[in-house]
Tab-separated table of C-alpha atoms in Angstrom:
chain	number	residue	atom	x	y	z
A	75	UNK	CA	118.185	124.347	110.002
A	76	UNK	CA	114.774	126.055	109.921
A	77	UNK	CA	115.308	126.545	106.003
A	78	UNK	CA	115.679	122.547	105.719
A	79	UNK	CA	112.753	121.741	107.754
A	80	UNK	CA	110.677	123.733	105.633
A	81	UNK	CA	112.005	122.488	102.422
A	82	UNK	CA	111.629	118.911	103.779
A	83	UNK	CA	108.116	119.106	104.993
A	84	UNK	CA	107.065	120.883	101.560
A	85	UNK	CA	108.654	117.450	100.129
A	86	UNK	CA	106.702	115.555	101.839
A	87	UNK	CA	103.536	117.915	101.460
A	88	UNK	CA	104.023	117.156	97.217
A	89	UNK	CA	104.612	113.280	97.580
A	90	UNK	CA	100.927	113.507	99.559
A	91	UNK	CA	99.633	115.668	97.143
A	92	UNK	CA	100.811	113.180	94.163
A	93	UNK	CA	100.131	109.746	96.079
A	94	UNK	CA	96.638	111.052	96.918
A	95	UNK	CA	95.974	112.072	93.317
A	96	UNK	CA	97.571	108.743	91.894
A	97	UNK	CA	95.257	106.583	94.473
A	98	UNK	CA	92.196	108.854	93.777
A	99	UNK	CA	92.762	107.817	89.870
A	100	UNK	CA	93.765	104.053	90.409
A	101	UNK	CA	90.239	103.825	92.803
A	102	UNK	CA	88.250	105.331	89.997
A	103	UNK	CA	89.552	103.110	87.277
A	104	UNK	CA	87.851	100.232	89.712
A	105	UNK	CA	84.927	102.142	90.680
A	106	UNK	CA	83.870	102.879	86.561
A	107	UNK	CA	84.190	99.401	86.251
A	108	UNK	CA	80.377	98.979	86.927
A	109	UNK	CA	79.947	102.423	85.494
A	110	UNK	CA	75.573	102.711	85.767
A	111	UNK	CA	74.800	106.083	83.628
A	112	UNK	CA	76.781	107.547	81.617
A	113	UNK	CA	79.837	105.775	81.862
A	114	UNK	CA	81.178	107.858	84.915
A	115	UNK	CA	78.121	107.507	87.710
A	116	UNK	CA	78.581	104.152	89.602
A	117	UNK	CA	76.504	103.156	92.463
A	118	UNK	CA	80.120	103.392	94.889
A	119	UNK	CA	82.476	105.672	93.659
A	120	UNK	CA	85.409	104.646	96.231
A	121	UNK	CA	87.327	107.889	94.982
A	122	UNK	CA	85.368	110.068	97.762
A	123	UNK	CA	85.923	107.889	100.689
A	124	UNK	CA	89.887	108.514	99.509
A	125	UNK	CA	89.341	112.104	99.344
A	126	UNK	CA	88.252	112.823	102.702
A	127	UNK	CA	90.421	110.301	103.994
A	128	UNK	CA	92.828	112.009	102.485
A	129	UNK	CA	91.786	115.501	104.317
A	130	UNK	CA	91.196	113.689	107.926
A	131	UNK	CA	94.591	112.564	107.731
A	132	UNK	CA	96.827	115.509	106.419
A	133	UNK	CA	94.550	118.621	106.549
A	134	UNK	CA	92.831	120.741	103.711
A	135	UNK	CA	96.396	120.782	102.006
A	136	UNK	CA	95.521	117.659	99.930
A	137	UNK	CA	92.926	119.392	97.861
A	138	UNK	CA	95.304	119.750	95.333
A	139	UNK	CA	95.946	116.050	94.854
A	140	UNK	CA	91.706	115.584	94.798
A	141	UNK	CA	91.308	117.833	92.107
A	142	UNK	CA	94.308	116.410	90.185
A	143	UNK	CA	92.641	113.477	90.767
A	144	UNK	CA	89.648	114.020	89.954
A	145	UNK	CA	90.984	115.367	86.337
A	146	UNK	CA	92.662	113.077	85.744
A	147	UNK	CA	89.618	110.772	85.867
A	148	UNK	CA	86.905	112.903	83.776
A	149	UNK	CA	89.404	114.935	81.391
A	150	UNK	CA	88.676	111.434	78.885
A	151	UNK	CA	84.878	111.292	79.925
A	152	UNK	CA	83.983	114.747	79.433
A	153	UNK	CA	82.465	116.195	77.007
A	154	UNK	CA	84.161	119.448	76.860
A	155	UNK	CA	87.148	121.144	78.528
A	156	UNK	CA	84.722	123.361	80.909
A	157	UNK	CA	82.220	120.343	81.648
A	158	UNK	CA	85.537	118.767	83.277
A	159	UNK	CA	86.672	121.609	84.923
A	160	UNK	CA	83.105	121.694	87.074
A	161	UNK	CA	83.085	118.355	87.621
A	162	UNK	CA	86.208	118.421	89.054
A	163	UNK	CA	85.271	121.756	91.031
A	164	UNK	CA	81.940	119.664	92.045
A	165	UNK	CA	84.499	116.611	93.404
A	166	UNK	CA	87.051	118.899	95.256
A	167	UNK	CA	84.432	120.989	97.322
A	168	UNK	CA	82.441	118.302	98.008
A	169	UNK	CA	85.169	116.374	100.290
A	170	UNK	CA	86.180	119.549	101.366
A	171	UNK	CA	82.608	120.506	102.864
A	172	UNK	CA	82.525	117.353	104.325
A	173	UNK	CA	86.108	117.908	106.114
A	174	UNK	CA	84.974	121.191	107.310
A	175	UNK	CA	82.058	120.045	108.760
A	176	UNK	CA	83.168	116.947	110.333
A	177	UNK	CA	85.979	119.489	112.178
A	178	UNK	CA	82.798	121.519	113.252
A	179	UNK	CA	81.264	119.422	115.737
A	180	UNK	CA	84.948	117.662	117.096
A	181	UNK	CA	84.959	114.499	115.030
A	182	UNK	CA	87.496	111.494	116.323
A	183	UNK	CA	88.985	109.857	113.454
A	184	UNK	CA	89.121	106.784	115.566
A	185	UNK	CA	85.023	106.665	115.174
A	186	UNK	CA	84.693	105.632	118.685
A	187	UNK	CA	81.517	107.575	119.809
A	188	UNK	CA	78.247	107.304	118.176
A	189	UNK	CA	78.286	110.661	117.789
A	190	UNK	CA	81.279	110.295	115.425
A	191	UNK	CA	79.276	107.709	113.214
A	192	UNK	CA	76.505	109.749	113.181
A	193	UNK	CA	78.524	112.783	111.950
A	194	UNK	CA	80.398	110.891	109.093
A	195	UNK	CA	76.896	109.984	108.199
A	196	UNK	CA	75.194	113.037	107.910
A	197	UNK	CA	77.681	115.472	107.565
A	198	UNK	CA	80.579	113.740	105.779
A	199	UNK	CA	78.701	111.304	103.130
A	200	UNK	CA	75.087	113.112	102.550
A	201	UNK	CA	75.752	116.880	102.897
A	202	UNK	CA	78.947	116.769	101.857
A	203	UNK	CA	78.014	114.745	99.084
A	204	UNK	CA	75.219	117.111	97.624
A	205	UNK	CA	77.906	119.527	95.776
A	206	UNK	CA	79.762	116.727	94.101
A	207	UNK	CA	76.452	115.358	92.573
A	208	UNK	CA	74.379	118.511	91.923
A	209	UNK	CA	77.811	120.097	90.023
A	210	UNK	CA	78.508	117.100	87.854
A	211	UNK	CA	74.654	116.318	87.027
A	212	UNK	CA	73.670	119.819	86.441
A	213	UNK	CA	76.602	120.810	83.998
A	214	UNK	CA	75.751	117.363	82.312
A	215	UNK	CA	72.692	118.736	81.441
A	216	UNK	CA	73.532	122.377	80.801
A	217	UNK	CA	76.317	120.989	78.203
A	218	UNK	CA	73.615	118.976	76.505
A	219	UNK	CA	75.707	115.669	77.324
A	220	UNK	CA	72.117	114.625	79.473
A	221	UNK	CA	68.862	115.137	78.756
A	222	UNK	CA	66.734	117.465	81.022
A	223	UNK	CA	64.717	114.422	82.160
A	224	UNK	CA	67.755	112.366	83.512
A	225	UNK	CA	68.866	114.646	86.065
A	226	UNK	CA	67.464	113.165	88.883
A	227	UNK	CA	68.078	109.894	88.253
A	228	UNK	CA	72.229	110.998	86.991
A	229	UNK	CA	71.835	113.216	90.436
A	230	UNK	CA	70.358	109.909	92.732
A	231	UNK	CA	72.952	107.795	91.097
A	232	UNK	CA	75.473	110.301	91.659
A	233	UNK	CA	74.648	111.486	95.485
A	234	UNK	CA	73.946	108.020	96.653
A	235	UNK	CA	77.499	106.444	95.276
A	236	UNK	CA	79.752	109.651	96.566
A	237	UNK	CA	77.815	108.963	99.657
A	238	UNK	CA	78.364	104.898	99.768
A	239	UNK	CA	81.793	105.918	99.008
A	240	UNK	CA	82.473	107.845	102.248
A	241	UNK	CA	80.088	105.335	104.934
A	242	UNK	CA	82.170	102.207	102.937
A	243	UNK	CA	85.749	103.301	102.243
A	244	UNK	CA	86.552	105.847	104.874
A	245	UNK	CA	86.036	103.850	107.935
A	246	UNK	CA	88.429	101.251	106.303
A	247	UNK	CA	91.046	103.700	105.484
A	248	UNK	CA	91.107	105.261	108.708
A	249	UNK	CA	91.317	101.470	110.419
A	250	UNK	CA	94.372	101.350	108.408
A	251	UNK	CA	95.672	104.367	109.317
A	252	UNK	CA	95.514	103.890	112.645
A	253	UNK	CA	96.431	99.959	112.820
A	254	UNK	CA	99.543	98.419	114.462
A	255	UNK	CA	100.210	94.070	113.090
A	256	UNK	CA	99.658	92.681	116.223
A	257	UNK	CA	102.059	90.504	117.499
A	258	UNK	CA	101.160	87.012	117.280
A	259	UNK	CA	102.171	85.785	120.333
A	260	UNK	CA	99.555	88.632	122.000
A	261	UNK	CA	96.747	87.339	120.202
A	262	UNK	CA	94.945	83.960	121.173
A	263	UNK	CA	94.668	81.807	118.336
A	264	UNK	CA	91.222	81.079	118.988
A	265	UNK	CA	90.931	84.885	118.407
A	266	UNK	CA	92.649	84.780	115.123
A	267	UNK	CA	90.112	81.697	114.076
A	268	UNK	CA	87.271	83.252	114.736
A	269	UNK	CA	88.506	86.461	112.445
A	270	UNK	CA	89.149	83.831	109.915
A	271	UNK	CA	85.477	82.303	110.507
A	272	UNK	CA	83.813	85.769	110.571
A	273	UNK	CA	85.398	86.655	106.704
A	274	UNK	CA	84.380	83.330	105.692
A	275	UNK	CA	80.789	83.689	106.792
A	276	UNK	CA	80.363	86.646	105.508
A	277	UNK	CA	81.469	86.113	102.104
A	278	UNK	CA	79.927	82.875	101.911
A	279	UNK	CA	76.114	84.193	102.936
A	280	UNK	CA	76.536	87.227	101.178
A	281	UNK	CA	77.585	85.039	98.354
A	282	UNK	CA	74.332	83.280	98.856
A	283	UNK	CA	72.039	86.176	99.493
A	284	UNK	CA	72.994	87.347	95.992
A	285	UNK	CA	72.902	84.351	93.930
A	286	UNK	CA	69.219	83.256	95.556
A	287	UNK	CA	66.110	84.314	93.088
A	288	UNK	CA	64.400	84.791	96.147
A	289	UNK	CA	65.609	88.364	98.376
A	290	UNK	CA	67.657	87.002	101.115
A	291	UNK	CA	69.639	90.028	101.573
A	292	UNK	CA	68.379	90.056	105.326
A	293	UNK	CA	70.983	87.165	105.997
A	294	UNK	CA	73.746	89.365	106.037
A	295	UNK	CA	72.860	91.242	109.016
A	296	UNK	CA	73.912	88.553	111.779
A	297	UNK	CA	76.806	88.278	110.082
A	298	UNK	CA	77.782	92.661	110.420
A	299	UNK	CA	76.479	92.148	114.292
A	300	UNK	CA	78.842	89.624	115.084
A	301	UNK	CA	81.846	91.540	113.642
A	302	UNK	CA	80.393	94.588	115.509
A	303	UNK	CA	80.125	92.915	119.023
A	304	UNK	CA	83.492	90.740	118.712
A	305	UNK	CA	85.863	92.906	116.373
A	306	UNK	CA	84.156	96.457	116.508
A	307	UNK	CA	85.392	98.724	114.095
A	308	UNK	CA	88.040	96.590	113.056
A	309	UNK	CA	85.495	93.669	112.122
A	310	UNK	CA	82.297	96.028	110.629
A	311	UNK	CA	84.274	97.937	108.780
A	312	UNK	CA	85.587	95.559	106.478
A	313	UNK	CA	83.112	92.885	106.602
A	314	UNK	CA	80.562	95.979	105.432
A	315	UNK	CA	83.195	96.556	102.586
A	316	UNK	CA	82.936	93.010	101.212
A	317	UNK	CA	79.419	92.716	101.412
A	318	UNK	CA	79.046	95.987	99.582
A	319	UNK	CA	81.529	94.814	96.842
A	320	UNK	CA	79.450	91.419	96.656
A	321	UNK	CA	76.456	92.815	96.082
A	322	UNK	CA	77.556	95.582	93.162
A	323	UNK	CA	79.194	92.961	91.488
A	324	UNK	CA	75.983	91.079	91.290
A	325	UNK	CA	73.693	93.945	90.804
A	326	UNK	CA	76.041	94.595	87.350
A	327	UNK	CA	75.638	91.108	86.225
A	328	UNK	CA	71.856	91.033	86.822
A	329	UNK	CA	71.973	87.736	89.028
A	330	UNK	CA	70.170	86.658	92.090
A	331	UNK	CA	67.521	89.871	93.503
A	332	UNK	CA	68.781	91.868	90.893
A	333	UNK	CA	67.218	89.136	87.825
A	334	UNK	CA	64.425	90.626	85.804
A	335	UNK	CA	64.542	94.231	86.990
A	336	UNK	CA	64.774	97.068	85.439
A	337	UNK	CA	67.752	99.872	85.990
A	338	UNK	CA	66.264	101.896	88.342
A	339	UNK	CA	64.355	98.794	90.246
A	340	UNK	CA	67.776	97.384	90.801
A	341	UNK	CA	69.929	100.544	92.083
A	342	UNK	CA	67.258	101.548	94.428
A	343	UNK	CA	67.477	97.730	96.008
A	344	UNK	CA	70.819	98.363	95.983
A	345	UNK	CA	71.556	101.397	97.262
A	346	UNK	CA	69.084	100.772	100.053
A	347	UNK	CA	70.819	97.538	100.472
A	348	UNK	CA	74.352	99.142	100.555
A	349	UNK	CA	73.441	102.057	103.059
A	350	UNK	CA	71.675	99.722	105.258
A	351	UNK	CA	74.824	97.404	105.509
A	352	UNK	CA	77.065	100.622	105.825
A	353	UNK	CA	74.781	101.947	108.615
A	354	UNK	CA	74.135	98.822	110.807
A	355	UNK	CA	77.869	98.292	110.951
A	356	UNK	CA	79.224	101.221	111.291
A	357	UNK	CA	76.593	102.437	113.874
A	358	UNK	CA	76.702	99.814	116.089
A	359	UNK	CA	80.340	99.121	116.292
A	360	UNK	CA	80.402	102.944	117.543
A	361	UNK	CA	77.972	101.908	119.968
A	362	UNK	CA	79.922	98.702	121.018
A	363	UNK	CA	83.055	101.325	121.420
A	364	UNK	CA	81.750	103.843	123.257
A	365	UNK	CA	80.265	101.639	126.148
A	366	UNK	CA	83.501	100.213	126.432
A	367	UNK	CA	85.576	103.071	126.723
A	368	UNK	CA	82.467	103.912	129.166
A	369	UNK	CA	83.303	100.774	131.378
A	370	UNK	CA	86.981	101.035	131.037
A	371	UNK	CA	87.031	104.715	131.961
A	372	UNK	CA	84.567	103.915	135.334
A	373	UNK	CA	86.930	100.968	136.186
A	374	UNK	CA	89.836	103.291	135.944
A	375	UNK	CA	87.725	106.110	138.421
A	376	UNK	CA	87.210	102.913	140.956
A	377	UNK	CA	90.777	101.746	140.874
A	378	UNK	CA	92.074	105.826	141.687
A	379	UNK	CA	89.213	105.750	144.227
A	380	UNK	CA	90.395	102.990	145.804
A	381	UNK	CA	93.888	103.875	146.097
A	382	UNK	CA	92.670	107.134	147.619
A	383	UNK	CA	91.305	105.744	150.547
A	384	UNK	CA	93.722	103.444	151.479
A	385	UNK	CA	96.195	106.305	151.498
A	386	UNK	CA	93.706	107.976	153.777
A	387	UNK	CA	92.970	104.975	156.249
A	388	UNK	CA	96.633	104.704	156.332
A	389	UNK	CA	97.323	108.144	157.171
A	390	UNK	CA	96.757	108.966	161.196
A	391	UNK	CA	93.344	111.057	161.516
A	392	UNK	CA	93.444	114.596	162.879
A	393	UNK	CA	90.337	114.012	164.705
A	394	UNK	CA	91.614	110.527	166.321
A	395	UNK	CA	91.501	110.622	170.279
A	396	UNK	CA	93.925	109.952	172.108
A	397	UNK	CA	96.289	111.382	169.705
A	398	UNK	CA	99.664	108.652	168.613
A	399	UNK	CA	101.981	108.643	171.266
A	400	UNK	CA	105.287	110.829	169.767
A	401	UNK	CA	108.435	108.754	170.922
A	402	UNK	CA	111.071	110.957	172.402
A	403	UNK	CA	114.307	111.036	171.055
A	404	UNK	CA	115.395	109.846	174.806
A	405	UNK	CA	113.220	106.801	174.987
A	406	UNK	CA	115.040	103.541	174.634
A	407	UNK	CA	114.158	101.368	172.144
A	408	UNK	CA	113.206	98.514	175.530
């Protein structure tokens, strides 16, 4: 019996292994889509959000399916045979880093402390991040497939779109993870049309903000707040998903803010853009959690405080004088 368990749970073990390395390719395919240098650095490279999902979920076992992944991906971009090899080196241990530091300091997958954004910030998008991007730009240039003088920009483009990968696609995926379909019937409708309203509003000003010659990124904020006070995590998230997407898509056509700039002007709008949006909704939605766990935990202590004494006051004090009068087992009941 002990023999099939083990054979069954290295089964399922490989199918993680191969569905993480077959997501981690599909992603990548969509994230070189607005490929910036190179043809492999894009401003959000959703393929390490996946990755550490991928380790917060089933443990440092799914390395195997990064890496695969991950080669996958670069074997066709690479210059050489070794170049790929550290690349792919430089995209394992960086989600790795990140998992082990996250596990460090006791992160909740459920991001409901602020402490837990904070951490996925910090630890899991820009330390973590620093291997993947410093490993892939350096051998670029030690291969002689980059010029010395476009390291730091290959390395800013690199760092800053593993890192908008993690703050925009991991919060998402772990929603998911964690996410039961409510039941209709349990759900107001009014609820459900205001979820309906928020997506709308969002797209549509975000749509705006982008297509506008003047910079009216700004608009978007009201619209992350409200999901953040009304839906939490399962509003920011999301909503800071499609405004990410929005934007990229126009940075790559060159519309709206992004019109008459050059390269770098544009990236560094919209990577400052991006981790803003990433930050203010994820952020305060951990805020908004936490100090409602807060209240629902102290209105839990009052109810079990309250029950407590009225089991006391109902309970006979030994200090009461005259003590009860003890009926004798004589005394009629007249």
């Amino acid at each position: 019996m002990r023999l099939r368990t083990a054979v069954w749970r290295q089964r399922v073990t490989l199918v993680q292994i191969l569905a993480t390395a077959g997501i981690y390719y599909g992603s990548a395919q969509l994230g070189l889509l607005q490929e910036i240098v190179r043809g492999q650095v894009t401003p959000l490279w959703p393929p390490t959000g996946i990755a550490l999902t991928a380790l917060l979920l089933f443990g440092v076992r799914m390395w195997p399916g990064i890496a695969l992944g991950a080669f996958l991906v670069n074997v066709s971009l690479g210059p050489s045979l070794l170049v790929v090899l550290a690349i792919v080196a430089g995209n394992t241990v960086g989600p790795v880093l990140s998992y082990r530091l996250l596990g460090r300091v006791g992160f909740h997958k459920e991001l409901d402390r602020l402490r837990d954004a904070l951490a996925l910030v910090v630890l899991g998008a820009l330390t973590g991040m620093l291997v993947s991007s410093t490993a892939g730009s350096g051998v670029l240039v030690l291969s002689g497939a980059l010029p010395a003088s476009g390291f730091w920009p290959t390395w800013a483009v690199w760092w800053t779109g593993d890192a908008m990968g993690v703050l925009v696609i991991t919060p998402v995926l772990l929603l998911l993870s964690t996410a039961r379909w409510p039941l209709t019937s349990r759900v107001p409708l009014l609820r459900w049309a205001e979820a309906v309203l928020l997506v709308g509003c969002t797209f549509t000003v975000t749509v705006l903000a982008v297509s506008s010659s003047m910079n009216l990124l700004f608009l978007v904020s009201p619209c992350l707040m409200w999901a953040a006070f009304r839906f939490e995590r399962a509003g920011a998230a999301p909503c800071a998903l499609l405004v990410s997407t929005v934007a990229i898509v126009a940075a790559a056509q060159g519309s709206g803010p992004f019109a008459l700039h050059d390269l770098f002007t544009n990236m560094v709008t919209l990577q400052a853009f991006n981790g803003i949006t990433a930050l203010t909704a994820l952020l305060l939605a951990a805020v908004i959690t936490e100090r409602r766990n807060t209240q629902r935990q102290i209105l839990q202590v009052v109810v079990q405080l309250s029950e407590a004494v009225t089991q006391l006051d109902s309970q006979p004090s030994a200090d009461q004088w005259p003590p009860p009068r003890r009926r004798k087992s004589g005394d009629d009941d007249g």
